[in-house]
Short mmCIF file of C-alpha atoms and ligand atoms in Angstrom, two decimals:
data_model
loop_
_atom_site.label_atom_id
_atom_site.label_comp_id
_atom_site.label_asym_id
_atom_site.label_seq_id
_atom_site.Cartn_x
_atom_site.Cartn_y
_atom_site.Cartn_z
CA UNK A 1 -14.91 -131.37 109.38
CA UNK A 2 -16.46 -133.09 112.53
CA UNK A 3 -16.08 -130.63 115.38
CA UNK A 4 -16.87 -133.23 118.08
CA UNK A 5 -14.52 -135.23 120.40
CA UNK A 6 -13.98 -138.84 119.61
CA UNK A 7 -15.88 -140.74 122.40
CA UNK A 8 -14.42 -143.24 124.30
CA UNK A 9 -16.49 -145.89 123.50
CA UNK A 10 -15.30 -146.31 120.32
CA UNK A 11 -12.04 -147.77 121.60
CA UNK A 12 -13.78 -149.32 124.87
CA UNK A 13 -14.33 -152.77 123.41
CA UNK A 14 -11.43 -152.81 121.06
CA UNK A 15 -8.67 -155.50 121.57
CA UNK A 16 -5.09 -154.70 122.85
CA UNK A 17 -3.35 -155.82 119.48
CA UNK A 18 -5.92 -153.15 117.76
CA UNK A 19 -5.12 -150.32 119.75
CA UNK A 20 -0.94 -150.85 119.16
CA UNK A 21 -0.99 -150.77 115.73
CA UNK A 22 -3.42 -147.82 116.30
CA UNK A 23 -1.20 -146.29 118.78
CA UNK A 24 2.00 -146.74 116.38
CA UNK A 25 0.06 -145.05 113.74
CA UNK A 26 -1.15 -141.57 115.26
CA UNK A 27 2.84 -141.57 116.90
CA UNK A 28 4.00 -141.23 113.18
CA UNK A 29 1.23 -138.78 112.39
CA UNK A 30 2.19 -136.37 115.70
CA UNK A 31 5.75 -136.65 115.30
CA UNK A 32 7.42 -134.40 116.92
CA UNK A 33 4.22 -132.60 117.85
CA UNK A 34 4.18 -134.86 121.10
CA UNK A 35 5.99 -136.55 123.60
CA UNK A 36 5.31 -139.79 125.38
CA UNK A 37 6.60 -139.55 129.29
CA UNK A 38 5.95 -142.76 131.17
CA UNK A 39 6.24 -143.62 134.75
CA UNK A 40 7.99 -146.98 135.49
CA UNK A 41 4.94 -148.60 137.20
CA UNK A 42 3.37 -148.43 133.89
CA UNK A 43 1.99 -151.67 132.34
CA UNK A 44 4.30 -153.02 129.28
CA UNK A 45 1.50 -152.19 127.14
CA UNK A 46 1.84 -148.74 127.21
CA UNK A 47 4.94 -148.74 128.80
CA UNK A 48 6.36 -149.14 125.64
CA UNK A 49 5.14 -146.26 123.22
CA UNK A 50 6.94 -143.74 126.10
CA UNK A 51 9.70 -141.79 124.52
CA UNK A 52 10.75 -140.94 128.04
CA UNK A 53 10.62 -143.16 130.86
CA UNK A 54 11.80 -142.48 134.69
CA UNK A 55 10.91 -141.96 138.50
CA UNK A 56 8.87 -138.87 139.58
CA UNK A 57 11.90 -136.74 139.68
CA UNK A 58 13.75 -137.60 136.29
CA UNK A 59 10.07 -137.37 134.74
CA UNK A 60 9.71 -133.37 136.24
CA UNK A 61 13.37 -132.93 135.49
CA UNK A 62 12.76 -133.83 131.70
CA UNK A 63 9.21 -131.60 131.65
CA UNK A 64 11.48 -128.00 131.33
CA UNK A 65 13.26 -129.41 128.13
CA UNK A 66 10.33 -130.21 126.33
CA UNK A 67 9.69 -129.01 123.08
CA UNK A 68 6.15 -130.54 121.91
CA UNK A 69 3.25 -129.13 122.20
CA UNK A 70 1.69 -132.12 123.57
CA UNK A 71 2.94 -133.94 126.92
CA UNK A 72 1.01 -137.24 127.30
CA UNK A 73 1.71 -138.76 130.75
CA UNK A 74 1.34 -142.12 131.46
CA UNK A 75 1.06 -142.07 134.72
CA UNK A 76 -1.45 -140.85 137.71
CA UNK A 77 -2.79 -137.32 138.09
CA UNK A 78 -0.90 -135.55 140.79
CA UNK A 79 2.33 -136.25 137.70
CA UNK A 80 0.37 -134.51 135.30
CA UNK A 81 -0.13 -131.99 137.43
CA UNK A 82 3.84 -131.41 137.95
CA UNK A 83 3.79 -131.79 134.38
CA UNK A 84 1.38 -128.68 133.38
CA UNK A 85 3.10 -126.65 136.43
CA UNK A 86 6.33 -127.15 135.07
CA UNK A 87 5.92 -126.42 131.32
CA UNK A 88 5.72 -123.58 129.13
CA UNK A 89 1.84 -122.21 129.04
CA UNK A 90 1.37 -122.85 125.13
CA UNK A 91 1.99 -126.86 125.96
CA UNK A 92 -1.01 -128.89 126.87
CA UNK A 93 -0.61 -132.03 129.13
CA UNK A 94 -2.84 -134.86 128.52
CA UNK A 95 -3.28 -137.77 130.94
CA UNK A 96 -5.63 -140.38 129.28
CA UNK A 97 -7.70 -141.47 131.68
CA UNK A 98 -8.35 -139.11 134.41
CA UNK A 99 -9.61 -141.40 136.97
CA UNK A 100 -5.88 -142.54 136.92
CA UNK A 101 -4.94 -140.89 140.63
CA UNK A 102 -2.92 -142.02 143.62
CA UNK A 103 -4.85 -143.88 146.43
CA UNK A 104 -1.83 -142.11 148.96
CA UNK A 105 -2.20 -138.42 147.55
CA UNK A 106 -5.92 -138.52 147.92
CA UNK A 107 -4.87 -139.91 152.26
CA UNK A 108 -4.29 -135.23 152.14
CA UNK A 109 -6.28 -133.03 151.41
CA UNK A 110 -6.30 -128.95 151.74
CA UNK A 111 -8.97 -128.42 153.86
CA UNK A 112 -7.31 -131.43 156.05
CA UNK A 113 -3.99 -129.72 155.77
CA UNK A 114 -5.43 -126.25 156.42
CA UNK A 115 -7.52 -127.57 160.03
CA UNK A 116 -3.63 -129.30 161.03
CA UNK A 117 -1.95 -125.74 160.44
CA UNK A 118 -4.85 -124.04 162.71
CA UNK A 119 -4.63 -126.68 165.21
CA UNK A 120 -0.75 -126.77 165.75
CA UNK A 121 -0.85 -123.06 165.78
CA UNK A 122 -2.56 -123.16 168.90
CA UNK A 123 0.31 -124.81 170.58
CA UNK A 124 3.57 -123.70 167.88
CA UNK A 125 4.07 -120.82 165.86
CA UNK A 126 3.44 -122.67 162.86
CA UNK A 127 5.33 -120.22 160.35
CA UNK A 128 8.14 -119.87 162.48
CA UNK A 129 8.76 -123.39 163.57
CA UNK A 130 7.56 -125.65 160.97
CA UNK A 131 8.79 -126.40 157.44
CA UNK A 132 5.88 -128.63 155.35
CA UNK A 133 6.92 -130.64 153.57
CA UNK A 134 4.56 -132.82 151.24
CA UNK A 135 5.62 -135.17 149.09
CA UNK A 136 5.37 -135.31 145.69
CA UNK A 137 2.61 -137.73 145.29
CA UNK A 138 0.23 -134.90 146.40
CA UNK A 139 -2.38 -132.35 144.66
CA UNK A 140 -1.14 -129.65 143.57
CA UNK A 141 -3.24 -127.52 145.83
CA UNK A 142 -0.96 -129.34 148.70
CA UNK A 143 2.18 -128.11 147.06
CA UNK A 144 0.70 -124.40 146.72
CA UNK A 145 -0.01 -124.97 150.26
CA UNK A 146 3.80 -125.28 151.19
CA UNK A 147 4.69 -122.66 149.01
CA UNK A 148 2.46 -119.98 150.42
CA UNK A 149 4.39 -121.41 154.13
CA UNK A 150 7.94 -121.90 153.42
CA UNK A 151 7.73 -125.28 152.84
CA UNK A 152 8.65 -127.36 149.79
CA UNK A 153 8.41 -130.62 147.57
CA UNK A 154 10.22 -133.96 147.76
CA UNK A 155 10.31 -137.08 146.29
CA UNK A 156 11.77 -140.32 147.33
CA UNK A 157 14.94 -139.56 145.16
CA UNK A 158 15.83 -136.70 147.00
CA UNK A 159 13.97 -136.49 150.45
CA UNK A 160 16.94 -136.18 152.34
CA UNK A 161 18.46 -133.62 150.88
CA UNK A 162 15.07 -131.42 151.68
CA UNK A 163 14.47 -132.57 154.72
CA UNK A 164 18.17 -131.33 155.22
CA UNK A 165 16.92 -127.98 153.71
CA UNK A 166 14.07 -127.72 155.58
CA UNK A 167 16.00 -128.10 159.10
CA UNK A 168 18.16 -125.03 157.94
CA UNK A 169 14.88 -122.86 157.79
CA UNK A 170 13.07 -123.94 161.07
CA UNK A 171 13.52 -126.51 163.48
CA UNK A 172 10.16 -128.91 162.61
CA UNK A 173 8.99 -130.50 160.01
CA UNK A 174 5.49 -131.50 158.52
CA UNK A 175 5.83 -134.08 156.61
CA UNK A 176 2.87 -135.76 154.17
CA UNK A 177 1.19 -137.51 152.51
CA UNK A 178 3.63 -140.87 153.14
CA UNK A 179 3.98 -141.78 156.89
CA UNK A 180 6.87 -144.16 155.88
CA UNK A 181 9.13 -142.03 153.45
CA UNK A 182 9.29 -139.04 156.30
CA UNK A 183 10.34 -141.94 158.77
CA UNK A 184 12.78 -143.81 157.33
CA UNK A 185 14.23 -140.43 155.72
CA UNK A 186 14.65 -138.78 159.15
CA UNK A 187 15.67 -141.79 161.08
CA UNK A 188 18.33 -142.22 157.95
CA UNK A 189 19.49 -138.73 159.64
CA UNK A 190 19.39 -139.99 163.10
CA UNK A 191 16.09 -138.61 163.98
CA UNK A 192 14.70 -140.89 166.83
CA UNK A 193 11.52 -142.42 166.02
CA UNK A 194 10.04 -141.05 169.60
CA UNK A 195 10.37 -137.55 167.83
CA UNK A 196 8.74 -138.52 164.85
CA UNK A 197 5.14 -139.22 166.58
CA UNK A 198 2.50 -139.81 163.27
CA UNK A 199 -0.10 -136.87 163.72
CA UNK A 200 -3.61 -137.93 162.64
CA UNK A 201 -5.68 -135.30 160.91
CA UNK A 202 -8.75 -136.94 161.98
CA UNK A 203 -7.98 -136.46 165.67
CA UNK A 204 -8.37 -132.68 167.65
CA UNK A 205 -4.34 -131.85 167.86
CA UNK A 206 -3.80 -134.81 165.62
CA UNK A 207 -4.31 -137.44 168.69
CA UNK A 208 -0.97 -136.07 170.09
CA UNK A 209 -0.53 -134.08 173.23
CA UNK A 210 1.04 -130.15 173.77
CA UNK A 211 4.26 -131.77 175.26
CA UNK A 212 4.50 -134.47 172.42
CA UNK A 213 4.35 -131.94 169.65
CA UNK A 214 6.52 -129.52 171.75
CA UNK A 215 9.33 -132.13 171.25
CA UNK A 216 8.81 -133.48 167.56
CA UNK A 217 11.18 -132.99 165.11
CA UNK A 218 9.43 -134.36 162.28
CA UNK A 219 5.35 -134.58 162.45
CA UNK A 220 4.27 -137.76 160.52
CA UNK A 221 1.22 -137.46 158.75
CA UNK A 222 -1.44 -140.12 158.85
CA UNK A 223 -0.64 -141.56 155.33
CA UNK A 224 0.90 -144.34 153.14
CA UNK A 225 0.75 -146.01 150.00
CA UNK A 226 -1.58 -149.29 149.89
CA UNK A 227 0.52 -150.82 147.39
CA UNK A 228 3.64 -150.96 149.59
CA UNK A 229 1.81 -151.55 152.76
CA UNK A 230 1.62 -155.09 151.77
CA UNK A 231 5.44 -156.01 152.24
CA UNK A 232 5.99 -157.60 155.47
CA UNK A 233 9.15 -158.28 157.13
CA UNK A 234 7.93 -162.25 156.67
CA UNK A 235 8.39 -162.24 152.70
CA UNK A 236 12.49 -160.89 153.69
CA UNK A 237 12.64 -164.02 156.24
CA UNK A 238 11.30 -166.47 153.64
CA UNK A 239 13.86 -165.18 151.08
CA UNK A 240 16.73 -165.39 153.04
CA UNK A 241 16.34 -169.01 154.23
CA UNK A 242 15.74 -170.04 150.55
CA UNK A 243 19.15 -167.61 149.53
CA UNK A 244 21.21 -166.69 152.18
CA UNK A 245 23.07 -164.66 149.67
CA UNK A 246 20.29 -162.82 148.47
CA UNK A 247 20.01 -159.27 148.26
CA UNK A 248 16.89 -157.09 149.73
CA UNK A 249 16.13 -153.77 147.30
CA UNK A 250 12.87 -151.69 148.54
CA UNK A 251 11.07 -148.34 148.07
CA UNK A 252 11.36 -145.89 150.88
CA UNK A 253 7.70 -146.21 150.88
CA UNK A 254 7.66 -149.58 152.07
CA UNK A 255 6.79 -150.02 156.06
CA UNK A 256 9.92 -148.99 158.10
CA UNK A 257 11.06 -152.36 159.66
CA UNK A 258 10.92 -153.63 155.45
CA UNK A 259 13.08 -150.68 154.59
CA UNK A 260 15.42 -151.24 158.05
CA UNK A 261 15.61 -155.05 156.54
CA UNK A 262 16.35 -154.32 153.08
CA UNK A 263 20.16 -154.27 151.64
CA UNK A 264 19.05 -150.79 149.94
CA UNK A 265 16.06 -148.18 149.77
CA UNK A 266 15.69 -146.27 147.25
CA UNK A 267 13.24 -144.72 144.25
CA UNK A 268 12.05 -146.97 140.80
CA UNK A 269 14.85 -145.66 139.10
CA UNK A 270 17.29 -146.42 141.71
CA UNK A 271 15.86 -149.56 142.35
CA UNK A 272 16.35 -150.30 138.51
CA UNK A 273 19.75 -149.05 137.93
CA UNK A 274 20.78 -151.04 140.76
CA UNK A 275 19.46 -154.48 139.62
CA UNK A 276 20.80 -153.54 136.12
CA UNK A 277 24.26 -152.75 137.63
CA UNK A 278 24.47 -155.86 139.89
CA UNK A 279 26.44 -158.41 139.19
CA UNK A 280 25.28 -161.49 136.83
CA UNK A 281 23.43 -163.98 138.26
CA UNK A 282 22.83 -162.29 141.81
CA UNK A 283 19.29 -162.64 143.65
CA UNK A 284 16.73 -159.47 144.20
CA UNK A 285 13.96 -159.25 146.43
CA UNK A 286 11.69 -156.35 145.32
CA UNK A 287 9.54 -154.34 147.56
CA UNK A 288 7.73 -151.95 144.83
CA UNK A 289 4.84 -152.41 142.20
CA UNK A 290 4.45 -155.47 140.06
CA UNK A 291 4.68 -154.04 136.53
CA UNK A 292 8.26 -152.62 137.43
CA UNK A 293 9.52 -155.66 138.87
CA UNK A 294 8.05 -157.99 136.30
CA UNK A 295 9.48 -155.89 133.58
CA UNK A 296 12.83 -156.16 135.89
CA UNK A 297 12.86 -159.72 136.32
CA UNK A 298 12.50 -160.59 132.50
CA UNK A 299 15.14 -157.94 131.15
CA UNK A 300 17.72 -159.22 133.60
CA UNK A 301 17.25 -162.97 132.84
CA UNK A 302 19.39 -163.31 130.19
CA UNK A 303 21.80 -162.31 132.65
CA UNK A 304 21.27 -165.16 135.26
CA UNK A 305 19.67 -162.75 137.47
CA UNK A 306 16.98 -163.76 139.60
CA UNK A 307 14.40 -160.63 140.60
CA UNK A 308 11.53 -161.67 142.49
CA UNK A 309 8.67 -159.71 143.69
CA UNK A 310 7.98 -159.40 147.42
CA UNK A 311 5.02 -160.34 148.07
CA UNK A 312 2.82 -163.17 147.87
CA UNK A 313 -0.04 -161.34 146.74
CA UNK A 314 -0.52 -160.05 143.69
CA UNK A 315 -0.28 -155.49 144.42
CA UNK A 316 -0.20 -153.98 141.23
CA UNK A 317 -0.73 -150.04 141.46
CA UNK A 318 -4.38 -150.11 140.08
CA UNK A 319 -4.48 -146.28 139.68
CA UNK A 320 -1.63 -146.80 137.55
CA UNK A 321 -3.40 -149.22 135.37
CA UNK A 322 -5.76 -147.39 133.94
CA UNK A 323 -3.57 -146.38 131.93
CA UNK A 324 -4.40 -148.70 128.98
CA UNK A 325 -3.86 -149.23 125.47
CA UNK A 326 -7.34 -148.20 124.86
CA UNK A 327 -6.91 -145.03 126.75
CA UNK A 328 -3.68 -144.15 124.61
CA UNK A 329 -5.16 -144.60 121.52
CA UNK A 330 -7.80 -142.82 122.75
CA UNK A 331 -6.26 -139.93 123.64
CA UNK A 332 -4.03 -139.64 120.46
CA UNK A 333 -6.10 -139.50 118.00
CA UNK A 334 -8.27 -137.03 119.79
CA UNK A 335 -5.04 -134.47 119.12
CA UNK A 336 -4.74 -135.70 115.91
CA UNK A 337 -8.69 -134.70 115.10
CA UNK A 338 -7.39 -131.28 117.05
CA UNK A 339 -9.71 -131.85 120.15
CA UNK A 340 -7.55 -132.90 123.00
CA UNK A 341 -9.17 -134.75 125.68
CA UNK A 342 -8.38 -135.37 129.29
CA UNK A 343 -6.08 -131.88 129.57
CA UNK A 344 -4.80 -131.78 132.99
CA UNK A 345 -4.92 -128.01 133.92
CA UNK A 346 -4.27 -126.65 137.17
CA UNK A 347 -5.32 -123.39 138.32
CA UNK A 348 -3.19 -120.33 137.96
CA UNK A 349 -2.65 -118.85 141.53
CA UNK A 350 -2.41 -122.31 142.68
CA UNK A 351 -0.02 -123.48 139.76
CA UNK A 352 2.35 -119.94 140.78
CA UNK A 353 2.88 -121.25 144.50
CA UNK A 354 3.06 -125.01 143.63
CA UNK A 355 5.70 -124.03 140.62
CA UNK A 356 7.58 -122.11 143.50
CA UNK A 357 8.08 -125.41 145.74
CA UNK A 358 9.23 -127.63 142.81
CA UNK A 359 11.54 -124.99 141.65
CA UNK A 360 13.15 -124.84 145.07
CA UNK A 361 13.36 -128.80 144.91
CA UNK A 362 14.99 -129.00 141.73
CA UNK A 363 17.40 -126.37 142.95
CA UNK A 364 17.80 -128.64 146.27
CA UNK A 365 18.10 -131.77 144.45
P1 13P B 1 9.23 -142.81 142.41
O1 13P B 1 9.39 -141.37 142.58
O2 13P B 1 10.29 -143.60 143.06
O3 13P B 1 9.09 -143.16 140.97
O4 13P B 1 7.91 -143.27 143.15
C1 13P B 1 6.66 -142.77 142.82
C2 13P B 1 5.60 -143.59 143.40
O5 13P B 1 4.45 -143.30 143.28
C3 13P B 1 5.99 -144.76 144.16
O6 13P B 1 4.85 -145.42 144.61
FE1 SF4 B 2 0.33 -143.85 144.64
FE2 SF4 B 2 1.15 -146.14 145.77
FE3 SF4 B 2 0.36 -146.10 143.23
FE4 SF4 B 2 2.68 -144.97 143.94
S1 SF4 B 2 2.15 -147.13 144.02
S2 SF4 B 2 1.14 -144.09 142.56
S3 SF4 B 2 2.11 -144.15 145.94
S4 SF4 B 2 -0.93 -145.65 145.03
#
């Protein structure tokens, strides 16, 4: 038997159409051996083969009742990561194509984190006043980093019940990677936005003064995702006129006079069950990735419902798409020839810590 890995090439130049039936065909082979988990900004292409589908939280939430021995994630890196944390060690988490990350998780960085704690240390006892708080869509490193400091994990499902959490432990928050989820969660709890100052880890004391900091509640990091930057009051204006009865659905990680605009704000799943639960033949304005909302927009047709994206400009999560049919296929037949490829890992002492901040969000949440 060939010991080798299957190399990518092989399925490099091979058309979509090729790779489903391909893809179909090593499903029935793994059976029960695997399990598909799939992100809802996932292309319709793969989207498809995932047995289970949902937002960052219902995705982590299903990892603990997982049987296979295989967890494929379509998704980006920093949910494979939760993925390996949170599963037993015999399971091995695949993501197919490793360059698959998030452009806002990559905005933090440890040593970047690390130089922030020194810095506001010099004006704060950091461990005494400060919870961190990072956001899922981080390395796991980043999560280890709040567990070794009393901090913890959110996601956009359930960010204000930590941030409620994280007041009961100390009276300041560090919140990152995502500028906009920390602001429109804490102004949600009547934070004012002039104690939520955005603290840039490129700048000495993060361009903020003593007194500034002194005050904050919640420290902002310099961060956000470049997908959802590009929804703009203006595309809410233009709707409107055109349907005064219109509704406005957006992701918290949208820019904060979008989300202060918008009828709700909420996660992918929320924003789906929403649509879903809507009345027929209502009107949706959607601030989140394309592939969800396109998806959206042709499921709800047949009930009158008009879902239209945001913007005018075509922001697709590109991360996200590399997850391809050719990367699937890929990938499963690899297991099937018994050498996995792309096996998402993370380090032990740093899996420990990181497992003890998404343990103490599930229990939150
Ligand atoms: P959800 O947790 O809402 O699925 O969001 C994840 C994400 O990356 C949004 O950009
Ligand atoms: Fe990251 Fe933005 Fe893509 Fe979500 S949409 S995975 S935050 S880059």
């Amino acid at each position: 038997m060939n010991t080798a890995t299957i190399k990518f090439e092989a399925f490099e130049s091979l058309q979509n159409d090729d790779c489903q039936e391909r893809i179909i065909k090593a499903k029935k082979l793994l059976g029960k051996k695997i399990v598909i988990l799939g992100h809802h900004y996932q292309n319709e292409t793969v989207y498809r083969h995932a047995d289970l589908t949902g937002d960052s939280l219902k995705l982590a939430k299903y990892v603990s009742e997982l049987e296979a021995q295989y967890i494929v994630f379509l998704g980006v890196h920093f949910m494979a990561e939760v993925a390996n944390i949170l599963s037993r060690p015999d399971q091995i988490t695949v993501l197919p194509d490793l360059a698959a990350g998030c452009s806002m998780a990559d905005m933090a960085n440890l040593a970047k984190v690390e130089r922030t704690y020194r810095e506001l240390s010099k004006v704060i006892n950091f461990d005494e006043t400060i919870t961190p708080i990072t956001y899922i869509n981080s390395a796991a490193d980043l999560k280890a980093f709040c567990g070794e400091h009393g901090g913890v994990v959110c996601t956009s499902t359930n960010a204000p019940n930590i941030l409620d959490w994280a007041f009961k432990q100390r009276s300041k928050v560090l919140f990152f990677p995502d500028q906009n989820l920390g602001r429109w969660t804490g102004y949600k709890m009547g934070i004012p936005l002039e104690e939520m100052p955005v603290w840039d880890p490129d700048l000495p004391l993060g361009g903020l003064d003593e007194s500034t900091i002194k005050k904050a509640k919640v420290l902002l990091w310099k961060g956000h995702c470049a997908v959802h930057q590009m929804f703009r009051l203006q595309h809410i204006n233009l709707f409107k006129e055109k349907y005064p009865d219109g509704l406005i659905i957006s992701h918290p990680e949208a820019p904060f006079e979008v989300c202060q605009n918008s009828d709700y704000v909420g996660s992918t799943e929320f924003i789906l069950n929403t649509i879903k639960a809507a009345k027929p033949n209502t009107k949706w304005l959607v601030g989140t990735e394309l592939n969800l909302v396109n998806r959206l927009a042709n499921e709800m047709k047949s009930e009158g419902k008009l879902v239209q994206f945001m913007s005018h400009v075509v922001c697709e999560c590109s991360t996200m798409a590399r997850i391809d049919p050719q990367h699937l296929a890929w990938t499963l037949e690899n297991i099937i020839h018994g050498k996995p490829v792309n096996i998402i890992k993370v380090p032990d002492r740093e899996a420990k810590l990181a497992k003890l901040t998404l343990d103490r969000m599930l229990e939150i949440s």
